[in-house]
mmCIF file of C-alpha atoms in Angstrom:
data_model
loop_
_atom_site.group_PDB
_atom_site.id
_atom_site.type_symbol
_atom_site.label_atom_id
_atom_site.label_comp_id
_atom_site.label_asym_id
_atom_site.label_seq_id
_atom_site.Cartn_x
_atom_site.Cartn_y
_atom_site.Cartn_z
ATOM 1 C CA MET A 19 11.991 80.286 -26.566
ATOM 2 C CA THR A 20 14.675 79.542 -29.190
ATOM 3 C CA ARG A 21 13.026 78.303 -32.369
ATOM 4 C CA LEU A 22 14.683 75.774 -34.682
ATOM 5 C CA ILE A 23 13.615 75.207 -38.280
ATOM 6 C CA LEU A 24 14.512 72.082 -40.162
ATOM 7 C CA ALA A 25 14.954 72.846 -43.839
ATOM 8 C CA SER A 26 14.028 69.390 -44.953
ATOM 9 C CA GLN A 27 10.963 67.283 -45.754
ATOM 10 C CA SER A 28 12.699 64.120 -44.701
ATOM 11 C CA PRO A 29 10.442 62.137 -42.245
ATOM 12 C CA ALA A 30 13.527 60.350 -40.873
ATOM 13 C CA ARG A 31 15.230 63.685 -39.952
ATOM 14 C CA THR A 32 12.143 65.087 -38.204
ATOM 15 C CA LYS A 33 11.566 61.822 -36.416
ATOM 16 C CA LEU A 34 15.178 61.786 -35.174
ATOM 17 C CA LEU A 35 14.829 65.317 -33.847
ATOM 18 C CA ALA A 36 11.575 64.549 -32.157
ATOM 19 C CA GLU A 37 12.899 61.367 -30.571
ATOM 20 C CA ALA A 38 15.838 63.392 -29.233
ATOM 21 C CA GLY A 39 13.354 65.788 -27.647
ATOM 22 C CA ILE A 40 14.235 68.681 -29.860
ATOM 23 C CA GLN A 41 11.356 71.000 -30.731
ATOM 24 C CA HIS A 42 11.392 72.229 -34.296
ATOM 25 C CA ASP A 43 9.354 73.555 -37.186
ATOM 26 C CA ILE A 44 9.687 72.353 -40.831
ATOM 27 C CA LEU A 45 10.109 74.632 -43.884
ATOM 28 C CA VAL A 46 11.018 72.917 -47.068
ATOM 29 C CA SER A 47 13.344 74.623 -49.511
ATOM 30 C CA ASP A 48 12.770 74.585 -53.320
ATOM 31 C CA VAL A 49 16.466 74.117 -53.993
ATOM 32 C CA ASP A 50 17.240 72.431 -57.408
ATOM 33 C CA GLU A 51 20.099 70.109 -56.291
ATOM 34 C CA ASP A 52 21.223 69.369 -59.819
ATOM 35 C CA ALA A 53 21.390 73.047 -60.604
ATOM 36 C CA VAL A 54 23.438 73.830 -57.521
ATOM 37 C CA GLN A 55 25.963 71.051 -58.288
ATOM 38 C CA ALA A 56 26.161 72.148 -61.895
ATOM 39 C CA ARG A 57 26.871 75.717 -60.831
ATOM 40 C CA TYR A 58 29.688 74.854 -58.428
ATOM 41 C CA GLY A 59 30.985 71.808 -60.182
ATOM 42 C CA VAL A 60 31.605 69.958 -56.845
ATOM 43 C CA THR A 61 32.257 66.294 -57.386
ATOM 44 C CA ASP A 62 33.738 65.194 -54.014
ATOM 45 C CA PRO A 63 30.953 63.477 -52.017
ATOM 46 C CA HIS A 64 31.982 65.150 -48.721
ATOM 47 C CA ASP A 65 31.909 68.655 -50.222
ATOM 48 C CA THR A 66 28.725 68.021 -52.222
ATOM 49 C CA ALA A 67 26.865 67.013 -48.999
ATOM 50 C CA LEU A 68 27.964 70.286 -47.375
ATOM 51 C CA LEU A 69 27.220 72.403 -50.420
ATOM 52 C CA LEU A 70 23.660 71.099 -50.743
ATOM 53 C CA ALA A 71 23.026 71.407 -47.045
ATOM 54 C CA ARG A 72 24.124 75.069 -47.199
ATOM 55 C CA ALA A 73 21.956 75.756 -50.236
ATOM 56 C CA LYS A 74 18.872 74.397 -48.485
ATOM 57 C CA ALA A 75 19.545 76.202 -45.189
ATOM 58 C CA GLU A 76 20.146 79.545 -46.907
ATOM 59 C CA ALA A 77 17.077 79.229 -49.086
ATOM 60 C CA VAL A 78 14.868 78.717 -46.082
ATOM 61 C CA ALA A 79 16.735 81.358 -44.054
ATOM 62 C CA ALA A 80 15.774 83.900 -46.734
ATOM 63 C CA LEU A 81 12.100 83.291 -46.136
ATOM 64 C CA PRO A 82 10.094 85.720 -43.949
ATOM 65 C CA GLU A 83 8.940 82.742 -41.854
ATOM 66 C CA ALA A 84 12.492 82.131 -40.682
ATOM 67 C CA ASP A 85 12.898 85.526 -39.017
ATOM 68 C CA GLY A 86 13.908 85.072 -35.358
ATOM 69 C CA ALA A 87 14.761 81.391 -35.786
ATOM 70 C CA LEU A 88 17.798 79.101 -36.325
ATOM 71 C CA VAL A 89 17.734 77.141 -39.554
ATOM 72 C CA ILE A 90 19.436 73.808 -39.998
ATOM 73 C CA GLY A 91 19.758 72.326 -43.483
ATOM 74 C CA CYS A 92 20.989 68.754 -44.212
ATOM 75 C CA ASP A 93 21.893 66.639 -47.167
ATOM 76 C CA SER A 94 23.298 63.142 -47.465
ATOM 77 C CA VAL A 95 25.571 61.701 -50.106
ATOM 78 C CA PHE A 96 26.754 58.111 -50.251
ATOM 79 C CA GLU A 97 30.326 57.505 -51.456
ATOM 80 C CA PHE A 98 30.954 54.100 -52.967
ATOM 81 C CA ASP A 99 33.938 53.066 -55.043
ATOM 82 C CA GLY A 100 34.897 56.693 -55.426
ATOM 83 C CA GLU A 101 31.490 57.664 -56.795
ATOM 84 C CA SER A 102 28.800 59.885 -55.330
ATOM 85 C CA HIS A 103 25.364 58.316 -54.894
ATOM 86 C CA GLY A 104 22.317 60.379 -54.203
ATOM 87 C CA LYS A 105 18.723 59.110 -54.384
ATOM 88 C CA PRO A 106 18.302 56.415 -57.078
ATOM 89 C CA TYR A 107 14.679 57.349 -57.852
ATOM 90 C CA THR A 108 14.219 54.311 -60.181
ATOM 91 C CA ALA A 109 14.167 50.558 -59.375
ATOM 92 C CA GLU A 110 16.787 49.874 -62.121
ATOM 93 C CA VAL A 111 19.334 52.263 -60.637
ATOM 94 C CA ALA A 112 18.687 51.021 -57.060
ATOM 95 C CA ARG A 113 19.083 47.388 -58.106
ATOM 96 C CA GLU A 114 22.376 48.050 -59.970
ATOM 97 C CA ARG A 115 23.736 49.884 -56.913
ATOM 98 C CA MET A 116 22.634 47.359 -54.353
ATOM 99 C CA LEU A 117 24.148 44.437 -56.254
ATOM 100 C CA ARG A 118 27.479 46.265 -56.107
ATOM 101 C CA MET A 119 27.098 47.172 -52.469
ATOM 102 C CA SER A 120 26.196 43.631 -51.335
ATOM 103 C CA GLY A 121 28.929 42.357 -48.970
ATOM 104 C CA SER A 122 30.848 45.626 -49.408
ATOM 105 C CA LYS A 123 31.066 48.955 -47.663
ATOM 106 C CA GLY A 124 30.813 52.644 -48.396
ATOM 107 C CA VAL A 125 30.729 56.032 -46.608
ATOM 108 C CA LEU A 126 27.638 58.086 -45.933
ATOM 109 C CA HIS A 127 28.363 61.797 -45.704
ATOM 110 C CA THR A 128 25.734 64.050 -44.139
ATOM 111 C CA GLY A 129 26.263 67.775 -44.531
ATOM 112 C CA HIS A 130 24.806 70.191 -41.963
ATOM 113 C CA TRP A 131 24.477 73.947 -42.294
ATOM 114 C CA LEU A 132 23.157 76.259 -39.576
ATOM 115 C CA VAL A 133 22.022 79.887 -40.177
ATOM 116 C CA ASP A 134 21.113 82.106 -37.211
ATOM 117 C CA CYS A 135 18.240 84.347 -38.355
ATOM 118 C CA ARG A 136 17.745 86.000 -34.967
ATOM 119 C CA GLU A 137 18.292 89.738 -34.543
ATOM 120 C CA THR A 138 21.854 90.793 -33.700
ATOM 121 C CA ALA A 139 22.989 93.706 -31.704
ATOM 122 C CA ALA A 140 23.498 95.634 -35.019
ATOM 123 C CA ASP A 141 19.840 95.103 -35.848
ATOM 124 C CA VAL A 142 18.358 96.694 -32.752
ATOM 125 C CA ASP A 143 18.756 99.678 -30.479
ATOM 126 C CA ASP A 144 21.696 99.616 -28.103
ATOM 127 C CA ASP A 145 19.453 99.325 -25.063
ATOM 128 C CA GLU A 146 17.604 96.274 -26.374
ATOM 129 C CA PRO A 147 19.049 92.746 -25.919
ATOM 130 C CA ALA A 148 19.691 90.702 -28.974
ATOM 131 C CA ALA A 149 20.421 86.968 -28.926
ATOM 132 C CA GLY A 150 21.339 86.601 -32.555
ATOM 133 C CA THR A 151 24.956 85.979 -33.526
ATOM 134 C CA GLY A 152 24.745 86.120 -37.315
ATOM 135 C CA ALA A 153 26.371 82.708 -37.375
ATOM 136 C CA THR A 154 26.318 80.762 -40.606
ATOM 137 C CA LEU A 155 28.448 77.596 -40.616
ATOM 138 C CA GLY A 156 28.486 73.943 -41.360
ATOM 139 C CA ALA A 157 30.090 70.621 -40.817
ATOM 140 C CA VAL A 158 29.964 67.102 -42.301
ATOM 141 C CA SER A 159 29.443 63.951 -40.262
ATOM 142 C CA SER A 160 30.584 60.724 -41.988
ATOM 143 C CA ALA A 161 30.174 57.097 -41.217
ATOM 144 C CA GLU A 162 31.379 53.882 -42.872
ATOM 145 C CA VAL A 163 28.513 51.518 -43.585
ATOM 146 C CA HIS A 164 29.173 47.778 -43.957
ATOM 147 C CA PHE A 165 26.565 45.787 -45.856
ATOM 148 C CA ALA A 166 25.618 42.111 -45.529
ATOM 149 C CA GLU A 167 25.406 39.790 -48.527
ATOM 150 C CA MET A 168 22.119 40.387 -50.271
ATOM 151 C CA SER A 169 20.444 37.899 -52.587
ATOM 152 C CA TYR A 170 18.579 38.896 -55.757
ATOM 153 C CA GLN A 171 15.431 38.073 -53.866
ATOM 154 C CA ASP A 172 16.346 40.289 -50.966
ATOM 155 C CA ILE A 173 17.136 43.197 -53.295
ATOM 156 C CA ASP A 174 14.007 42.826 -55.343
ATOM 157 C CA ALA A 175 11.804 42.501 -52.234
ATOM 158 C CA TYR A 176 13.376 45.630 -50.739
ATOM 159 C CA ILE A 177 13.017 47.678 -53.889
ATOM 160 C CA ALA A 178 9.404 46.565 -54.198
ATOM 161 C CA THR A 179 8.641 48.371 -50.894
ATOM 162 C CA GLY A 180 9.686 51.663 -52.476
ATOM 163 C CA GLU A 181 11.781 52.630 -49.441
ATOM 164 C CA PRO A 182 15.297 52.753 -51.128
ATOM 165 C CA LEU A 183 14.202 54.836 -54.105
ATOM 166 C CA HIS A 184 14.249 58.136 -52.209
ATOM 167 C CA CYS A 185 17.214 57.557 -49.917
ATOM 168 C CA ALA A 186 20.840 58.488 -50.502
ATOM 169 C CA GLY A 187 22.702 55.395 -51.468
ATOM 170 C CA SER A 188 19.497 53.360 -51.908
ATOM 171 C CA PHE A 189 19.251 52.268 -48.277
ATOM 172 C CA THR A 190 18.091 53.204 -44.761
ATOM 173 C CA ILE A 191 19.350 52.145 -41.376
ATOM 174 C CA ASP A 192 16.228 53.124 -39.459
ATOM 175 C CA GLY A 193 13.751 51.235 -41.690
ATOM 176 C CA LEU A 194 13.542 47.971 -43.623
ATOM 177 C CA GLY A 195 17.004 48.458 -44.974
ATOM 178 C CA GLY A 196 18.516 48.036 -41.494
ATOM 179 C CA ALA A 197 18.241 44.251 -42.024
ATOM 180 C CA PHE A 198 21.082 44.457 -44.584
ATOM 181 C CA ILE A 199 23.513 46.555 -42.559
ATOM 182 C CA ARG A 200 26.124 44.601 -40.629
ATOM 183 C CA LYS A 201 27.708 47.510 -38.827
ATOM 184 C CA VAL A 202 28.383 51.188 -38.857
ATOM 185 C CA ASP A 203 31.743 52.805 -38.024
ATOM 186 C CA GLY A 204 30.972 56.342 -36.959
ATOM 187 C CA ASP A 205 27.892 58.297 -35.933
ATOM 188 C CA PRO A 206 24.820 56.178 -36.723
ATOM 189 C CA HIS A 207 22.634 59.364 -36.687
ATOM 190 C CA ALA A 208 24.670 60.599 -39.629
ATOM 191 C CA VAL A 209 23.416 57.519 -41.559
ATOM 192 C CA VAL A 210 19.880 58.489 -40.746
ATOM 193 C CA GLY A 211 20.498 61.964 -42.139
ATOM 194 C CA LEU A 212 21.148 64.325 -39.178
ATOM 195 C CA SER A 213 23.867 63.998 -36.552
ATOM 196 C CA ILE A 214 22.525 65.267 -33.186
ATOM 197 C CA SER A 215 26.076 65.658 -31.888
ATOM 198 C CA THR A 216 27.041 67.726 -34.973
ATOM 199 C CA LEU A 217 23.937 69.852 -34.470
ATOM 200 C CA ARG A 218 24.902 70.415 -30.811
ATOM 201 C CA GLU A 219 28.364 71.643 -31.885
ATOM 202 C CA LEU A 220 26.963 74.047 -34.509
ATOM 203 C CA LEU A 221 24.419 75.406 -32.104
ATOM 204 C CA SER A 222 27.219 76.201 -29.624
ATOM 205 C CA HIS A 223 28.687 78.615 -32.206
ATOM 206 C CA ALA A 224 25.366 80.463 -32.086
ATOM 207 C CA ASN A 225 25.520 80.525 -28.283
ATOM 208 C CA VAL A 226 22.667 78.087 -28.009
ATOM 209 C CA GLY A 227 22.707 74.951 -25.861
ATOM 210 C CA ILE A 228 20.909 71.993 -27.300
ATOM 211 C CA THR A 229 19.048 71.602 -23.989
ATOM 212 C CA GLU A 230 17.322 74.938 -24.688
ATOM 213 C CA LEU A 231 15.521 73.164 -27.538
ATOM 214 C CA TRP A 232 14.314 70.229 -25.545
ATOM 215 C CA ALA A 233 10.491 69.905 -25.632
ATOM 216 C CA VAL A 234 10.394 69.185 -21.904
ATOM 217 C CA PRO A 235 13.610 70.432 -20.151
ATOM 218 C CA GLY A 236 14.674 68.052 -17.409
ATOM 219 C CA ALA A 237 12.149 65.362 -18.459
ATOM 220 C CA ASN A 238 12.681 61.877 -17.122
ATOM 221 C CA LEU A 239 15.587 62.828 -14.903
ATOM 222 C CA ALA A 240 13.912 61.062 -11.968
ATOM 223 C CA LEU A 241 13.553 57.755 -13.904
#
């Protein structure tokens, strides 16, 4: 059985995988995002999302618990007016951002990085089969998000729930924040934080079909 590890504590990402029927374990990295960005000096939102996804995936891949598994790391960065927006953390920052975003649009970039930690042919005797490819690669899935007009009351009520404080860009599409999103141009899963289609593509480079990760292969085909 091919094992997938999600290098993220995001409930939205694990819920998305579960609803897509993809079995996975969770191992959270201890990556200091600010330190990673300071080290590399990446300012472009697209590249920052990929850099942080890679840092998280490689940190978890280095753990003994990741031996024999595939590790997927993800990170989301919201681009608005040429600026990178991560998690606001405080009500003041979230309110300032949402007032600017009201009736406007931005781009949510979600970086993905896959590391194949399975044994390769070089790791085992010649007469023993090895499924590992040694693959380590990533991709970014981006989507343009269009926001409805939000009143001060809407914004304050949303912030009071606490939901936007720990989300890239100060919003969600799969929670209460979905009420303020008019439309999405691009992969909506990328806005949640993990593109299933991008994961499928990355897995193919490790010679793994996404159906191999389904919790119940062939389920519901007769419905």
